[in-house]
Coordinates of C-alpha atoms in Angstrom, one line a residue:
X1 CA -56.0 -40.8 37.5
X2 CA -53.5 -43.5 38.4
X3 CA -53.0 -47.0 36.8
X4 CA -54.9 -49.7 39.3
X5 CA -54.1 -53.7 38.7
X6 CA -57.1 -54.1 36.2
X7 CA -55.6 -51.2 34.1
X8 CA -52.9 -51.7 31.6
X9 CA -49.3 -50.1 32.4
X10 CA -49.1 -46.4 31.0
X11 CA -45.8 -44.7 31.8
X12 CA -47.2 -41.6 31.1
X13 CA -49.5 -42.0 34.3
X14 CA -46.1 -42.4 36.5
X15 CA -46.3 -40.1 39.2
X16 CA -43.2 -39.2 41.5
X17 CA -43.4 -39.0 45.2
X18 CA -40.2 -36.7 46.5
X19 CA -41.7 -36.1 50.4
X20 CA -43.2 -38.4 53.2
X21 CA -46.7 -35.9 53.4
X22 CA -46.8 -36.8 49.2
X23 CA -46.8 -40.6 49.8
X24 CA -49.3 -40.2 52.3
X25 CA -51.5 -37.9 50.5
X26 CA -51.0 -40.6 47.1
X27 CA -52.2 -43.6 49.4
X28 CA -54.8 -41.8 50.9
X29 CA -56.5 -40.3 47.8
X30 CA -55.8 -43.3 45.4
X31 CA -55.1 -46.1 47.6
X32 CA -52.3 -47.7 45.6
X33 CA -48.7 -46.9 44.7
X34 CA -48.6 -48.9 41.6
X35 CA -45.9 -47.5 39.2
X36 CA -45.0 -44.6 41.0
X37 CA -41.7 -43.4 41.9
X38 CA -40.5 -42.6 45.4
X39 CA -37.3 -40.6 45.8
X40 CA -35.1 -40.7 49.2
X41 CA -38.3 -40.6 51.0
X42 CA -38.1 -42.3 54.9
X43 CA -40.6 -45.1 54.9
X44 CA -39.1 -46.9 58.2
X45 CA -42.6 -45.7 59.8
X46 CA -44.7 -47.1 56.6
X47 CA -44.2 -50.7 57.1
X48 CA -47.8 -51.6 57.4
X49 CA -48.7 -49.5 54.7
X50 CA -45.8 -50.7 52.4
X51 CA -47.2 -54.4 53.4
X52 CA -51.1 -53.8 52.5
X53 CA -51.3 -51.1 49.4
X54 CA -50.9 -52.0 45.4
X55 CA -46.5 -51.7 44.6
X56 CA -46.7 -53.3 41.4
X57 CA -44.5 -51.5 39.1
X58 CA -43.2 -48.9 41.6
X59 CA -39.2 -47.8 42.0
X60 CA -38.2 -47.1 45.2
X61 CA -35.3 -44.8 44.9
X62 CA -32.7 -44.8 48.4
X63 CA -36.2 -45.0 50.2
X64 CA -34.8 -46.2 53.5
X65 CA -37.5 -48.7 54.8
X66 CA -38.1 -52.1 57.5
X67 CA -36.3 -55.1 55.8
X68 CA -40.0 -56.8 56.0
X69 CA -41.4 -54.3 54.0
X70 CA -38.3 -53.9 51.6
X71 CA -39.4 -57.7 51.3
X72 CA -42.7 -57.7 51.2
X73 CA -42.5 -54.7 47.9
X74 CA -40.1 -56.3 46.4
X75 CA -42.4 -59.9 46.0
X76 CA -45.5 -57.4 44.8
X77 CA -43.3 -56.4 41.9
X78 CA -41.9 -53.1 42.8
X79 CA -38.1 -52.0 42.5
X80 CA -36.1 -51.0 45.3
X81 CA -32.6 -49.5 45.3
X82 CA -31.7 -49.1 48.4
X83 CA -29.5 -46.2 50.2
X84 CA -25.7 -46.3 49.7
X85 CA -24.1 -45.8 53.1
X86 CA -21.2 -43.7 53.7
X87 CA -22.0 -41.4 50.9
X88 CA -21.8 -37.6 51.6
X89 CA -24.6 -36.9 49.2
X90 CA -27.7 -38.6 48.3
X91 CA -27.8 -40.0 44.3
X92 CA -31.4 -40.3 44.3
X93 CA -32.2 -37.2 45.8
X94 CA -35.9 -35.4 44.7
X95 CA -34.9 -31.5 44.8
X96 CA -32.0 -29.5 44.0
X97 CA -29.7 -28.2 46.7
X98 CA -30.3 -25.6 49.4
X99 CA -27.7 -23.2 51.1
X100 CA -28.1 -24.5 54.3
X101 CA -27.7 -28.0 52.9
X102 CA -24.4 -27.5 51.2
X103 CA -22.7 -25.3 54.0
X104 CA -24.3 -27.4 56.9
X105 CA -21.1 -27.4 60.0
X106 CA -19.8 -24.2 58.2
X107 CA -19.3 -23.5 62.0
X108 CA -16.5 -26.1 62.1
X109 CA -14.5 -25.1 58.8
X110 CA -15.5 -25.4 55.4
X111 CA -14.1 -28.7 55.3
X112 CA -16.8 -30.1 57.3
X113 CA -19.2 -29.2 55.3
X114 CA -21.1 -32.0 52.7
X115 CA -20.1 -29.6 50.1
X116 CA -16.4 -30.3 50.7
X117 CA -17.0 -33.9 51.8
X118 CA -19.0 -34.4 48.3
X119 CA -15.7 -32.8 46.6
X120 CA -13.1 -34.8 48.1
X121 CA -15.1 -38.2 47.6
X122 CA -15.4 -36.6 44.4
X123 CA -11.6 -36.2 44.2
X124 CA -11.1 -40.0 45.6
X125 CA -13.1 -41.5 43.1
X126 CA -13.0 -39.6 39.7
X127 CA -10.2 -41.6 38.0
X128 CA -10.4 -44.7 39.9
X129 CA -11.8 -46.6 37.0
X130 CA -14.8 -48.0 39.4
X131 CA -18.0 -48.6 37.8
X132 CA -20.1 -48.1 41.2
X133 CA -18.8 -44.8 41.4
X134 CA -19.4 -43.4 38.2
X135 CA -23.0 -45.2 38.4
X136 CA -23.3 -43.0 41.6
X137 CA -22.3 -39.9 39.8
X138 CA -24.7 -40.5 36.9
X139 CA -27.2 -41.3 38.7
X140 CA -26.8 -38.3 41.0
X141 CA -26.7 -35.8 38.3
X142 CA -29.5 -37.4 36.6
X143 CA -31.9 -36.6 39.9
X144 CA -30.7 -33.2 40.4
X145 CA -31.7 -32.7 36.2
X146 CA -35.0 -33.9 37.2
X147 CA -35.3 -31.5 40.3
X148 CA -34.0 -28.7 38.6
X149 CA -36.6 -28.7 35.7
X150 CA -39.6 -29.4 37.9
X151 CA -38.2 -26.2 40.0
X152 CA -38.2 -24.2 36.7
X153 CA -41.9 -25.8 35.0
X154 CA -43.2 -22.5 33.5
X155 CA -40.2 -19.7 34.6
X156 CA -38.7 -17.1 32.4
X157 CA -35.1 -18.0 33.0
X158 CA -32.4 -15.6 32.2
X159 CA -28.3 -17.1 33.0
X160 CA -26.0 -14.6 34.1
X161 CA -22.3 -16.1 33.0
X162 CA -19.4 -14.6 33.8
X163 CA -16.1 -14.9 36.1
X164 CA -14.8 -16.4 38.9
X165 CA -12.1 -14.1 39.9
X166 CA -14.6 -10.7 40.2
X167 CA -14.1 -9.7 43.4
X168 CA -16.2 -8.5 46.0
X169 CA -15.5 -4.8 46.6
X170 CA -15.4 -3.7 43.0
X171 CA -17.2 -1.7 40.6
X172 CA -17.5 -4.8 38.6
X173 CA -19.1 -7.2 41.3
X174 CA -21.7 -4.5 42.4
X175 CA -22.8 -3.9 38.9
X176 CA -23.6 -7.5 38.6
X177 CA -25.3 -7.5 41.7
X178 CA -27.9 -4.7 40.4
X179 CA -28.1 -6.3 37.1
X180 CA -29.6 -9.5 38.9
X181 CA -31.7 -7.4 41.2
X182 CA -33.1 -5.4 37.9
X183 CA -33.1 -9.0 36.1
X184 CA -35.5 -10.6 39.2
X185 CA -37.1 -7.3 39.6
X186 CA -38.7 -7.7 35.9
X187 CA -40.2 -11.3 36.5
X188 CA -37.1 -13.3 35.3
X189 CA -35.3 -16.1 37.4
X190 CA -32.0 -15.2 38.0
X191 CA -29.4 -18.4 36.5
X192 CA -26.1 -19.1 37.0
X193 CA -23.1 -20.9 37.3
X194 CA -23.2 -20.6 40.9
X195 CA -19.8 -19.8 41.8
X196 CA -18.0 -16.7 43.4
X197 CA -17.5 -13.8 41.5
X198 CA -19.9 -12.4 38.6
X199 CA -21.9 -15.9 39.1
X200 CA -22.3 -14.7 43.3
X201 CA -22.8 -11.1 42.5
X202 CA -26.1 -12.0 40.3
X203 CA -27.3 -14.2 43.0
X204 CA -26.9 -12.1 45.5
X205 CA -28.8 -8.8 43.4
X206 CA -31.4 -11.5 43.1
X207 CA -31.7 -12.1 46.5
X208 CA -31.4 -8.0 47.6
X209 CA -34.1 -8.1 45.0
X210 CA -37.3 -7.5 47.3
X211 CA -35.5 -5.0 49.9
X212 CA -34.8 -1.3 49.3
X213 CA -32.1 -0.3 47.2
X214 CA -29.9 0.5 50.3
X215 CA -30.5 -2.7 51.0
X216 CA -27.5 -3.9 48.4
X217 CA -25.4 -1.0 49.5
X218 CA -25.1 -2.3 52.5
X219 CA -24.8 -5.9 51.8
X220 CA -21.6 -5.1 49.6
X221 CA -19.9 -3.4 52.1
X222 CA -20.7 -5.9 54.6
X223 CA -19.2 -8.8 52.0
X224 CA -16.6 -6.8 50.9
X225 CA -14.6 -7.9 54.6
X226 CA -13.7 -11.2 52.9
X227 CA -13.2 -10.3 49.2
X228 CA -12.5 -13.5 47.8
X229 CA -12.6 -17.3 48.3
X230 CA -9.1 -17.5 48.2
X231 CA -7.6 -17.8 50.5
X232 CA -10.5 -18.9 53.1
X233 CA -14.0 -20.5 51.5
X234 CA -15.0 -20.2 55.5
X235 CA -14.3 -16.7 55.8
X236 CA -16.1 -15.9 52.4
X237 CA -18.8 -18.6 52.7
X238 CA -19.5 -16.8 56.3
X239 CA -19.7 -13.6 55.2
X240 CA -22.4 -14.2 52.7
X241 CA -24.7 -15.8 55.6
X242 CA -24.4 -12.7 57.9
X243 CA -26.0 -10.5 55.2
X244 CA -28.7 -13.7 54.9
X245 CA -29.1 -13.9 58.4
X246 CA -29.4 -9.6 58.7
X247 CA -32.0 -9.7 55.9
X248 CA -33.8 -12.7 55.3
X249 CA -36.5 -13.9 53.2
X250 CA -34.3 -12.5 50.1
X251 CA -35.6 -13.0 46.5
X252 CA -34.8 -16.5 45.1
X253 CA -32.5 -17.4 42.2
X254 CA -30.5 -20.5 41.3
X255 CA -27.2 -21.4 41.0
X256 CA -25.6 -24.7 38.6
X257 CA -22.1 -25.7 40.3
X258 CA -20.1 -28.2 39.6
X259 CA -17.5 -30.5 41.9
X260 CA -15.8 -30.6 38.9
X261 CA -14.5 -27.3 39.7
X262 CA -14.5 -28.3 43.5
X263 CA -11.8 -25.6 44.8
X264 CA -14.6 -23.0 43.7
X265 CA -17.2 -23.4 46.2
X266 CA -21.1 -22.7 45.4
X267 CA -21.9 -19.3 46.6
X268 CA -25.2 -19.0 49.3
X269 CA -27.0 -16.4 47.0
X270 CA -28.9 -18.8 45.3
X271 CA -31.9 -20.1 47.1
X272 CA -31.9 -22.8 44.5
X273 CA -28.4 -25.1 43.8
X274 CA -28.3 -27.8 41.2
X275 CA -24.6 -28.4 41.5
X276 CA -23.2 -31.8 39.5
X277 CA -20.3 -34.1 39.3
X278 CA -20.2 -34.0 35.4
X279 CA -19.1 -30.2 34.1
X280 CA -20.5 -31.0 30.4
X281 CA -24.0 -31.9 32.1
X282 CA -24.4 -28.7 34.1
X283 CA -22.8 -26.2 31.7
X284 CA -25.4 -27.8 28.6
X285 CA -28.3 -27.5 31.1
X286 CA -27.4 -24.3 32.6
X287 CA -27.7 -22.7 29.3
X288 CA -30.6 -24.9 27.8
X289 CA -32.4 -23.4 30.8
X290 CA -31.8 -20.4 30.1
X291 CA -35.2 -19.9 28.0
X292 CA -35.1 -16.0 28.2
X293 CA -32.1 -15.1 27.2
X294 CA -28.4 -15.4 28.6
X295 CA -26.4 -12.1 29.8
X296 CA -22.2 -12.8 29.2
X297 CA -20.0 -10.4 31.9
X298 CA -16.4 -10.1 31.1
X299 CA -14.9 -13.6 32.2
X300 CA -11.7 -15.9 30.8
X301 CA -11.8 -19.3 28.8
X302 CA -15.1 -20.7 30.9
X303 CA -17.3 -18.0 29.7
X304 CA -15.4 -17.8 26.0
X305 CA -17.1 -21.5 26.4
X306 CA -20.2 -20.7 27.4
X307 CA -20.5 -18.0 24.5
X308 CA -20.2 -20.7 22.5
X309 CA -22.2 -23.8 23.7
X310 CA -24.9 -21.3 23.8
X311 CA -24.5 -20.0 20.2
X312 CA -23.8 -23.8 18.4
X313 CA -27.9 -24.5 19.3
X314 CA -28.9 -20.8 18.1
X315 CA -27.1 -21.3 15.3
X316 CA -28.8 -24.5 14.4
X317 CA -32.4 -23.8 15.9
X318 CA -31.7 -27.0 17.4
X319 CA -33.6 -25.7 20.8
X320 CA -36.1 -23.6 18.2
X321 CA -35.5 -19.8 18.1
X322 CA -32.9 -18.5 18.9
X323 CA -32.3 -17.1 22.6
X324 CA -31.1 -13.8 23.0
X325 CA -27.4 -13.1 23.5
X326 CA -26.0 -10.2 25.4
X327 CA -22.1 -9.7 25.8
X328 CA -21.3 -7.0 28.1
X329 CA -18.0 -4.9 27.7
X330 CA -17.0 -3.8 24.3
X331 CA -13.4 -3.6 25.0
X332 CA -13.2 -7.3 27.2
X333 CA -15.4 -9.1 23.9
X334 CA -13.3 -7.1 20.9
X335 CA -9.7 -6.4 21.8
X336 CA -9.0 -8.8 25.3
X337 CA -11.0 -11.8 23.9
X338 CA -12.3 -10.9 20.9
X339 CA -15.3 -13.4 20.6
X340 CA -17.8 -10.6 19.5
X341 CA -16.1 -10.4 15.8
X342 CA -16.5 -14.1 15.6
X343 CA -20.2 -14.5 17.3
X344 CA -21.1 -11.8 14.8
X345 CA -19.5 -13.5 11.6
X346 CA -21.1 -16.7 12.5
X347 CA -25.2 -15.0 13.2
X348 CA -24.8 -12.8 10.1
X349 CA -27.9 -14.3 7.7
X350 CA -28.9 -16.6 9.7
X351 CA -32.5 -16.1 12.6
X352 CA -29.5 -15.4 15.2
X353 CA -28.4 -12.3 14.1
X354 CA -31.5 -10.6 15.7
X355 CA -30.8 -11.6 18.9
X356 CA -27.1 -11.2 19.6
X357 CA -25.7 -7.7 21.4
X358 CA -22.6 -6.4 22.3
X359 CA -23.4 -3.3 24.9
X360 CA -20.3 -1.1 26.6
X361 CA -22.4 -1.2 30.1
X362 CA -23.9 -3.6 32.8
X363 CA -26.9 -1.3 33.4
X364 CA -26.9 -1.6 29.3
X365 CA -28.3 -5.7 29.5
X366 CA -31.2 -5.4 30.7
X367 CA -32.8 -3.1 27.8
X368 CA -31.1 -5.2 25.1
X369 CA -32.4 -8.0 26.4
X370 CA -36.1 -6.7 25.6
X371 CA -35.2 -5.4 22.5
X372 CA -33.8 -8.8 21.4
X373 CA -36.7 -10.7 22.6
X374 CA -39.0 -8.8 20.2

């Protein structure tokens, strides 16, 4: 039921409207648009529509529309923000990235992309001290939060974190490969921090995740031509679109980059990309996500990070019960970067303790992952 002008104003009955077939679906069944919320929707062939239904109390967010009916809205009551031109991204934006989005031109160089465009505005604006920008950011970040936990209403989420420098070729990046393959293959959405490396390798055993098992084999030999992104994100970035394009319809997972880390580009594993300006933002939402459980590969000072930030809220039960915790590589965790003696000496009598494991082995996660969940 939506609020009508003889009904009192109930934010709980907001409704957004991210797609041109949902406002039309919304005018035809209730016949007013009063107090909803319409994202980056093109309404420049609504006019008369916009002119005759109920827009009291509505937002329009980056909705390009007719100046009449931008007008005419506006005098009903409604709000209207209106697109920022000569942005390479959309701040009001409904749903979370795609591949094909990000790498759009890929054709032409990585640095045609909106991927790069977004990182070098990104780069231009960052410490310029300009209000508008950092309003743009916020904003931004804010939508792709609100996309991202729509995508995920009612999934079993389980973040993959680990590396950036694992590269394709080794031992290493195809066990994380089969670890997000096994991961999707049990029910879970594959999460991570949508890089290269470990972060790629999960995304991509997600995506193998419906084909035979040969299926991967082949994919890694095929990917291993351009090992890393260094020194060309084209080379890389194309490489992972020939396996897409010789197997497609590959199991979906998501990926939570960040410009802030620009010169690592978002990997095209992830069917799903919630990539944000702000670094804090995505690494706390990539692991409060992570409802199911979070799997650490061998990694440096990011994922030492991420072992943290994720056990400060177990520790507390700020989130509720602790999530389970799954470090993978004694030797990396106790002698390299010994975070394992300190994660332990901080669970030890308190509801955490149940649910953190160090195992020797990739193919170990998995199982420790249902024996910590109970």
């Amino acid at each position: 039921m939506h609020p009508t002008p003889a009904q009192p104003y109930d934010g709980s009955r907001d409704r957004e409207i991210e797609t041109l077939a949902e406002f039309d679906e919304v005018v035809s069944a209730h016949g007013t648009l009063a107090h909803h919320r319409v994202q980056a929707v093109d309404l420049t062939d609504r006019t008369d529509v916009l002119l005759t239904v109920d827009t009291a109390g509505a937002v329009f967010l980056g909705c390009p529309m007719d100046p009449r009916a931008a007008a005419g809205v506006r005098a009903a009551g409604a709000l209207v923000f209106p697109p920022v031109p000569g942005l390479p991204f959309d701040p009001y934006r409904g749903h979370v990235y795609s591949p094909e989005e990000l790498f759009a031109s890929l054709g032409e160089g990585y640095e045609a992309t909106p991927d790069a465009r977004a990182y070098a505005w990104f780069r231009r604006t960052r410490a310029d001290g300009d209000v508008f920008g950092s309003l743009l950011r916020a904003i931004h970040d804010d939508s792709v939060s609100d996309a991202l936990d729509e995508l995920l209403t009612g999934a079993q989420v389980v973040g993959v974190m680990g590396g950036h420098a694992m590269a394709r070729g080794t031992q290493a990046y195809a066990g994380a490969a089969r670890l997000g393959r096994e991961l999707t293959r049990a029910g879970f959405t594959v999460a991570t921090g949508g890089g290269p490396g470990a972060m790629e390798a999960a995304n991509l055993g997600a995506y193998a995740a419906p084909f035979g098992d040969r299926m991967l084999e082949e994919a890694l030999l095929l990917l291993a031509k351009a090992p890393s992104f260094v020194p060309s994100v084209t080379e890389w970035a194309r490489a992972a679109f020939e396996v897409r394009e010789r197997w497609p319809g590959g199991g979906a997972s998501v990926g939570v980059p960040t410009w802030f880390y620009g010169h690592e580009p978002p990997n095209p594993f992830a069917a799903h990309i919630a990539k944000y300006f702000a670094n804090a933002t995505r690494e706390d939402g990539l692991l409060a996500r992570s409802n199911a459980g979070v799997v650490f590969l061998p990694g440096a000072a990011g994922t030492v990070q991420e072992i943290f930030d994720n056990a400060t809220p177990n520790y507390y039960e700020s989130r509720g019960e602790p999530t389970p915790m799954v470090l993978v590589d004694r030797a990396h965790w106790t002698e390299r970067l010994p975070a394992w003696p300190l994660l332990r000496s901080l669970a030890r009598g308190r509801s955490m303790e149940a649910r953190i494991a160090l195992v020797d082995r990739i193919d170990e996660a998995p199982e420790a992952l249902k024996r910590l969940a109970g």
